[in-house]
Amino acid sequence: MKFIGKFISSIGFAYQSLATLETLQDEVTLLKGAFQRQIDELTKQVYALREEVDGLEKENFKKDQEIAGFQAMFDNIFQAHSKPQSENKATIDKRVSTSPVAFYACFNQDVNYLGRNQNLAFDRLITDSHGRYTRSSGSYRIPVTGFYVITWVTPVVGNIPFELTVNGMQRGRTDPSNTGNGASQSTTGVAVLSLYENDVVSIRTNPGASPSGVLVNNQWQDSCFSLWKI
């Protein structure tokens, strides 16, 4: 009888242990579910923060471009008011330079969110023989009076008209527009101008049109601005 009692007691203990294990398994399952929900929620928060950071980066880039446009405008105003009113450009003593004048700059990446009347602040300087380019405003100050060839290459996906300006005045225009199938359309503007020392040359978006699309810079093509004295 004692043996039977012990056997029954052992069976009862085994059932009790099994019930305890099942309870623990249920608790583990609940904990796993809670942890998974927390992980899913944290993942959503990370994606939301990433989108917010991307938005802030785009907004900062747009503000940098606007600041560059204002800087160019201030440069033009300063240039206009710094010259004596009695000065006559036709009688300026033309300086003779024995060294060539050459300038060439491009963008490092695609340019988005352009506005009207906004200077293109080319941020990848390749050639500047006289150190006359202001990267923050995208403006080049002529070092020597003479005749210059000026070019600007603007591949665009969308429709973004551009202007060549000298001291804030339009001296050339281009209007690249894409083919409608998502491919870019590249336009090259060329001008030959008589320029004076300290004239300010830049490329800007047309003030009379709302630009739409992207100014393209990639492994196949660049947006560039160049000039040289002839």
mmCIF file of C-alpha atoms in Angstrom:
data_model
loop_
_atom_site.group_PDB
_atom_site.id
_atom_site.type_symbol
_atom_site.label_atom_id
_atom_site.label_comp_id
_atom_site.label_asym_id
_atom_site.label_seq_id
_atom_site.Cartn_x
_atom_site.Cartn_y
_atom_site.Cartn_z
ATOM 1 C CA MET A 1 0.000 0.000 0.000
ATOM 2 C CA LYS A 2 2.869 2.339 0.786
ATOM 3 C CA PHE A 3 4.260 1.748 -2.689
ATOM 4 C CA ILE A 4 0.929 2.568 -4.296
ATOM 5 C CA GLY A 5 0.684 5.727 -2.192
ATOM 6 C CA LYS A 6 4.140 6.845 -3.241
ATOM 7 C CA PHE A 7 3.345 6.077 -6.874
ATOM 8 C CA ILE A 8 0.153 8.119 -6.735
ATOM 9 C CA SER A 9 2.041 10.933 -5.007
ATOM 10 C CA SER A 10 4.693 10.847 -7.756
ATOM 11 C CA ILE A 11 2.035 11.019 -10.438
ATOM 12 C CA GLY A 12 0.457 13.999 -8.691
ATOM 13 C CA PHE A 13 3.817 15.758 -8.482
ATOM 14 C CA ALA A 14 4.454 15.073 -12.168
ATOM 15 C CA TYR A 15 1.081 16.553 -13.125
ATOM 16 C CA GLN A 16 1.784 19.564 -10.942
ATOM 17 C CA SER A 17 5.217 20.051 -12.545
ATOM 18 C CA LEU A 18 3.695 19.700 -16.007
ATOM 19 C CA ALA A 19 1.087 22.327 -15.174
ATOM 20 C CA THR A 20 3.837 24.620 -13.900
ATOM 21 C CA LEU A 21 5.815 24.134 -17.122
ATOM 22 C CA GLU A 22 2.749 24.893 -19.229
ATOM 23 C CA THR A 23 2.157 28.052 -17.196
ATOM 24 C CA LEU A 24 5.782 29.103 -17.697
ATOM 25 C CA GLN A 25 5.515 28.373 -21.417
ATOM 26 C CA ASP A 26 2.412 30.571 -21.640
ATOM 27 C CA GLU A 27 4.233 33.365 -19.811
ATOM 28 C CA VAL A 28 7.231 33.049 -22.155
ATOM 29 C CA THR A 29 4.890 33.224 -25.152
ATOM 30 C CA LEU A 30 3.276 36.358 -23.735
ATOM 31 C CA LEU A 31 6.685 37.930 -23.102
ATOM 32 C CA LYS A 32 7.818 37.118 -26.655
ATOM 33 C CA GLY A 33 4.677 38.741 -28.020
ATOM 34 C CA ALA A 34 5.218 41.835 -25.870
ATOM 35 C CA PHE A 35 8.852 42.118 -26.951
ATOM 36 C CA GLN A 36 7.884 41.721 -30.615
ATOM 37 C CA ARG A 37 5.297 44.479 -30.276
ATOM 38 C CA GLN A 38 7.918 46.744 -28.707
ATOM 39 C CA ILE A 39 10.366 45.953 -31.520
ATOM 40 C CA ASP A 40 7.696 46.720 -34.143
ATOM 41 C CA GLU A 41 6.876 50.014 -32.438
ATOM 42 C CA LEU A 42 10.558 51.010 -32.214
ATOM 43 C CA THR A 43 11.018 50.115 -35.889
ATOM 44 C CA LYS A 44 8.113 52.388 -36.825
ATOM 45 C CA GLN A 45 9.640 55.199 -34.757
ATOM 46 C CA VAL A 46 13.032 54.730 -36.460
ATOM 47 C CA TYR A 47 11.444 54.937 -39.923
ATOM 48 C CA ALA A 48 9.477 58.033 -38.873
ATOM 49 C CA LEU A 49 12.649 59.713 -37.572
ATOM 50 C CA ARG A 50 14.502 58.794 -40.766
ATOM 51 C CA GLU A 51 11.780 60.430 -42.877
ATOM 52 C CA GLU A 52 11.906 63.493 -40.638
ATOM 53 C CA VAL A 53 15.706 63.735 -41.039
ATOM 54 C CA ASP A 54 15.387 63.405 -44.832
ATOM 55 C CA GLY A 55 12.839 66.204 -44.829
ATOM 56 C CA LEU A 56 15.096 68.444 -42.739
ATOM 57 C CA GLU A 57 18.050 67.772 -45.046
ATOM 58 C CA LYS A 58 15.983 68.762 -48.083
ATOM 59 C CA GLU A 59 14.765 71.891 -46.299
ATOM 60 C CA ASN A 60 18.324 72.852 -45.302
ATOM 61 C CA PHE A 61 19.549 72.366 -48.883
ATOM 62 C CA LYS A 62 16.758 74.610 -50.169
ATOM 63 C CA LYS A 63 17.635 77.279 -47.593
ATOM 64 C CA ASP A 64 21.325 77.088 -48.572
ATOM 65 C CA GLN A 65 20.353 77.721 -52.194
ATOM 66 C CA GLU A 66 18.166 80.685 -51.150
ATOM 67 C CA ILE A 67 21.016 82.128 -49.082
ATOM 68 C CA ALA A 68 23.340 81.796 -52.078
ATOM 69 C CA GLY A 69 20.821 83.717 -54.188
ATOM 70 C CA PHE A 70 20.600 86.512 -51.614
ATOM 71 C CA GLN A 71 24.401 86.637 -51.390
ATOM 72 C CA ALA A 72 24.655 87.123 -55.144
ATOM 73 C CA MET A 73 22.043 89.874 -55.000
ATOM 74 C CA PHE A 74 23.969 91.653 -52.228
ATOM 75 C CA ASP A 75 27.190 91.304 -54.237
ATOM 76 C CA ASN A 76 25.512 92.957 -57.209
ATOM 77 C CA ILE A 77 24.114 95.779 -55.067
ATOM 78 C CA PHE A 78 27.492 96.359 -53.423
ATOM 79 C CA GLN A 79 29.218 96.373 -56.800
ATOM 80 C CA ALA A 80 26.731 98.903 -58.189
ATOM 81 C CA HIS A 81 27.106 101.286 -55.233
ATOM 82 C CA SER A 82 30.867 100.930 -54.814
ATOM 83 C CA LYS A 83 31.665 102.520 -58.201
ATOM 84 C CA PRO A 84 31.930 106.335 -58.439
ATOM 85 C CA GLN A 85 28.912 107.841 -60.182
ATOM 86 C CA SER A 86 31.182 109.795 -62.511
ATOM 87 C CA GLU A 87 32.881 106.627 -63.678
ATOM 88 C CA ASN A 88 32.509 105.909 -67.376
ATOM 89 C CA LYS A 89 33.329 102.355 -68.391
ATOM 90 C CA ALA A 90 34.215 103.465 -71.884
ATOM 91 C CA THR A 91 37.192 105.403 -70.527
ATOM 92 C CA ILE A 92 38.463 102.774 -68.066
ATOM 93 C CA ASP A 93 42.123 101.948 -68.494
ATOM 94 C CA LYS A 94 42.071 98.380 -69.763
ATOM 95 C CA ARG A 95 44.583 96.215 -67.957
ATOM 96 C CA VAL A 96 46.732 93.892 -69.974
ATOM 97 C CA SER A 97 47.257 90.397 -68.539
ATOM 98 C CA THR A 98 49.972 88.066 -69.728
ATOM 99 C CA SER A 99 48.372 85.049 -67.995
ATOM 100 C CA PRO A 100 45.194 83.381 -69.325
ATOM 101 C CA VAL A 101 41.905 83.791 -67.475
ATOM 102 C CA ALA A 102 39.973 80.534 -67.082
ATOM 103 C CA PHE A 103 37.198 79.332 -64.802
ATOM 104 C CA TYR A 104 35.217 76.078 -64.566
ATOM 105 C CA ALA A 105 32.864 74.768 -61.838
ATOM 106 C CA CYS A 106 30.165 72.087 -61.553
ATOM 107 C CA PHE A 107 27.781 70.624 -58.992
ATOM 108 C CA ASN A 108 28.602 67.614 -56.839
ATOM 109 C CA GLN A 109 25.067 66.184 -56.888
ATOM 110 C CA ASP A 110 21.539 66.678 -58.216
ATOM 111 C CA VAL A 111 19.958 70.035 -57.364
ATOM 112 C CA ASN A 112 16.319 70.025 -56.227
ATOM 113 C CA TYR A 113 13.861 72.636 -55.010
ATOM 114 C CA LEU A 114 15.094 75.535 -57.125
ATOM 115 C CA GLY A 115 13.069 78.742 -56.950
ATOM 116 C CA ARG A 116 12.632 81.715 -59.250
ATOM 117 C CA ASN A 117 15.539 84.129 -59.749
ATOM 118 C CA GLN A 118 17.904 81.826 -57.817
ATOM 119 C CA ASN A 119 21.635 81.789 -58.515
ATOM 120 C CA LEU A 120 23.245 78.416 -59.148
ATOM 121 C CA ALA A 121 25.948 78.040 -56.491
ATOM 122 C CA PHE A 122 28.209 75.486 -58.204
ATOM 123 C CA ASP A 123 30.014 73.765 -55.347
ATOM 124 C CA ARG A 124 32.703 71.742 -57.192
ATOM 125 C CA LEU A 125 35.397 74.193 -58.290
ATOM 126 C CA ILE A 126 37.677 72.688 -60.935
ATOM 127 C CA THR A 127 39.529 75.662 -62.480
ATOM 128 C CA ASP A 128 39.885 79.237 -61.201
ATOM 129 C CA SER A 129 43.061 80.835 -62.555
ATOM 130 C CA HIS A 130 42.654 84.100 -60.638
ATOM 131 C CA GLY A 131 40.666 82.974 -57.573
ATOM 132 C CA ARG A 132 37.669 85.167 -58.417
ATOM 133 C CA TYR A 133 34.821 82.698 -57.827
ATOM 134 C CA THR A 134 32.542 82.994 -54.765
ATOM 135 C CA ARG A 135 31.218 79.515 -54.071
ATOM 136 C CA SER A 136 28.482 80.595 -51.637
ATOM 137 C CA SER A 137 26.785 82.838 -54.216
ATOM 138 C CA GLY A 138 27.816 81.133 -57.467
ATOM 139 C CA SER A 139 29.197 84.418 -58.826
ATOM 140 C CA TYR A 140 32.453 85.039 -60.703
ATOM 141 C CA ARG A 141 34.107 88.480 -60.593
ATOM 142 C CA ILE A 142 35.978 89.350 -63.811
ATOM 143 C CA PRO A 143 39.704 89.899 -63.076
ATOM 144 C CA VAL A 144 40.752 91.575 -66.348
ATOM 145 C CA THR A 145 38.853 93.725 -68.850
ATOM 146 C CA GLY A 146 38.394 92.053 -72.234
ATOM 147 C CA PHE A 147 36.303 89.692 -74.360
ATOM 148 C CA TYR A 148 35.106 86.458 -72.748
ATOM 149 C CA VAL A 149 33.447 83.227 -73.847
ATOM 150 C CA ILE A 150 30.890 82.040 -71.269
ATOM 151 C CA THR A 151 29.169 78.641 -71.290
ATOM 152 C CA TRP A 152 26.690 76.866 -69.045
ATOM 153 C CA VAL A 153 25.546 73.239 -69.367
ATOM 154 C CA THR A 154 22.260 72.306 -67.652
ATOM 155 C CA PRO A 155 20.854 68.758 -67.957
ATOM 156 C CA VAL A 156 17.326 68.755 -66.524
ATOM 157 C CA VAL A 157 14.555 66.296 -65.777
ATOM 158 C CA GLY A 158 11.584 68.638 -65.806
ATOM 159 C CA ASN A 159 11.433 72.245 -67.008
ATOM 160 C CA ILE A 160 13.883 74.792 -65.562
ATOM 161 C CA PRO A 161 14.692 77.907 -67.664
ATOM 162 C CA PHE A 162 18.052 79.581 -66.927
ATOM 163 C CA GLU A 163 19.670 82.965 -67.529
ATOM 164 C CA LEU A 164 23.220 84.247 -67.805
ATOM 165 C CA THR A 165 23.557 87.506 -65.861
ATOM 166 C CA VAL A 166 26.193 90.231 -65.702
ATOM 167 C CA ASN A 167 25.824 92.542 -62.710
ATOM 168 C CA GLY A 168 22.298 91.204 -62.257
ATOM 169 C CA MET A 169 21.260 91.928 -65.861
ATOM 170 C CA GLN A 170 20.213 89.127 -68.223
ATOM 171 C CA ARG A 171 22.729 88.470 -71.028
ATOM 172 C CA GLY A 172 21.714 84.995 -72.218
ATOM 173 C CA ARG A 173 18.929 82.424 -71.836
ATOM 174 C CA THR A 174 18.310 78.675 -72.178
ATOM 175 C CA ASP A 175 15.229 76.551 -71.559
ATOM 176 C CA PRO A 176 15.966 72.828 -71.153
ATOM 177 C CA SER A 177 12.881 70.619 -70.865
ATOM 178 C CA ASN A 178 12.782 66.850 -70.669
ATOM 179 C CA THR A 179 11.450 64.472 -73.299
ATOM 180 C CA GLY A 180 8.507 63.380 -71.168
ATOM 181 C CA ASN A 181 9.722 59.816 -70.630
ATOM 182 C CA GLY A 182 11.762 60.464 -67.473
ATOM 183 C CA ALA A 183 15.035 61.064 -69.340
ATOM 184 C CA SER A 184 17.018 64.277 -68.954
ATOM 185 C CA GLN A 185 17.450 66.921 -71.630
ATOM 186 C CA SER A 186 20.785 68.766 -71.660
ATOM 187 C CA THR A 187 21.086 72.322 -72.977
ATOM 188 C CA THR A 188 24.290 74.321 -73.484
ATOM 189 C CA GLY A 189 24.277 78.112 -73.485
ATOM 190 C CA VAL A 190 27.128 80.101 -75.057
ATOM 191 C CA ALA A 191 27.791 83.842 -75.002
ATOM 192 C CA VAL A 192 30.691 86.056 -76.142
ATOM 193 C CA LEU A 193 30.735 89.320 -74.195
ATOM 194 C CA SER A 194 32.912 92.353 -73.617
ATOM 195 C CA LEU A 195 33.363 92.525 -69.855
ATOM 196 C CA TYR A 196 35.091 94.914 -67.499
ATOM 197 C CA GLU A 197 37.197 94.231 -64.445
ATOM 198 C CA ASN A 198 34.991 93.439 -61.401
ATOM 199 C CA ASP A 199 31.878 92.689 -63.465
ATOM 200 C CA VAL A 200 29.946 89.904 -61.698
ATOM 201 C CA VAL A 201 28.870 86.935 -63.852
ATOM 202 C CA SER A 202 26.485 84.191 -62.709
ATOM 203 C CA ILE A 203 23.825 81.708 -63.847
ATOM 204 C CA ARG A 204 20.343 81.905 -62.333
ATOM 205 C CA THR A 205 16.859 80.480 -62.795
ATOM 206 C CA ASN A 206 14.561 82.629 -64.916
ATOM 207 C CA PRO A 207 12.706 85.100 -62.651
ATOM 208 C CA GLY A 208 9.615 84.884 -64.852
ATOM 209 C CA ALA A 209 9.055 81.121 -64.604
ATOM 210 C CA SER A 210 8.463 78.614 -61.823
ATOM 211 C CA PRO A 211 11.089 75.857 -62.171
ATOM 212 C CA SER A 212 9.944 72.260 -61.851
ATOM 213 C CA GLY A 213 12.123 69.174 -61.767
ATOM 214 C CA VAL A 214 15.758 68.375 -61.047
ATOM 215 C CA LEU A 215 19.062 69.802 -62.267
ATOM 216 C CA VAL A 216 20.960 66.572 -62.957
ATOM 217 C CA ASN A 217 24.482 65.633 -61.843
ATOM 218 C CA ASN A 218 25.431 61.970 -62.016
ATOM 219 C CA GLN A 219 28.021 59.561 -63.413
ATOM 220 C CA TRP A 220 26.977 60.357 -66.994
ATOM 221 C CA GLN A 221 26.577 64.156 -66.991
ATOM 222 C CA ASP A 222 27.292 67.309 -64.993
ATOM 223 C CA SER A 223 25.763 70.752 -64.624
ATOM 224 C CA CYS A 224 28.630 73.203 -65.187
ATOM 225 C CA PHE A 225 29.526 76.878 -65.594
ATOM 226 C CA SER A 226 32.718 78.048 -67.329
ATOM 227 C CA LEU A 227 34.327 81.078 -68.924
ATOM 228 C CA TRP A 228 37.655 82.143 -70.418
ATOM 229 C CA LYS A 229 39.207 85.290 -71.833
ATOM 230 C CA ILE A 230 39.986 85.418 -75.559
#
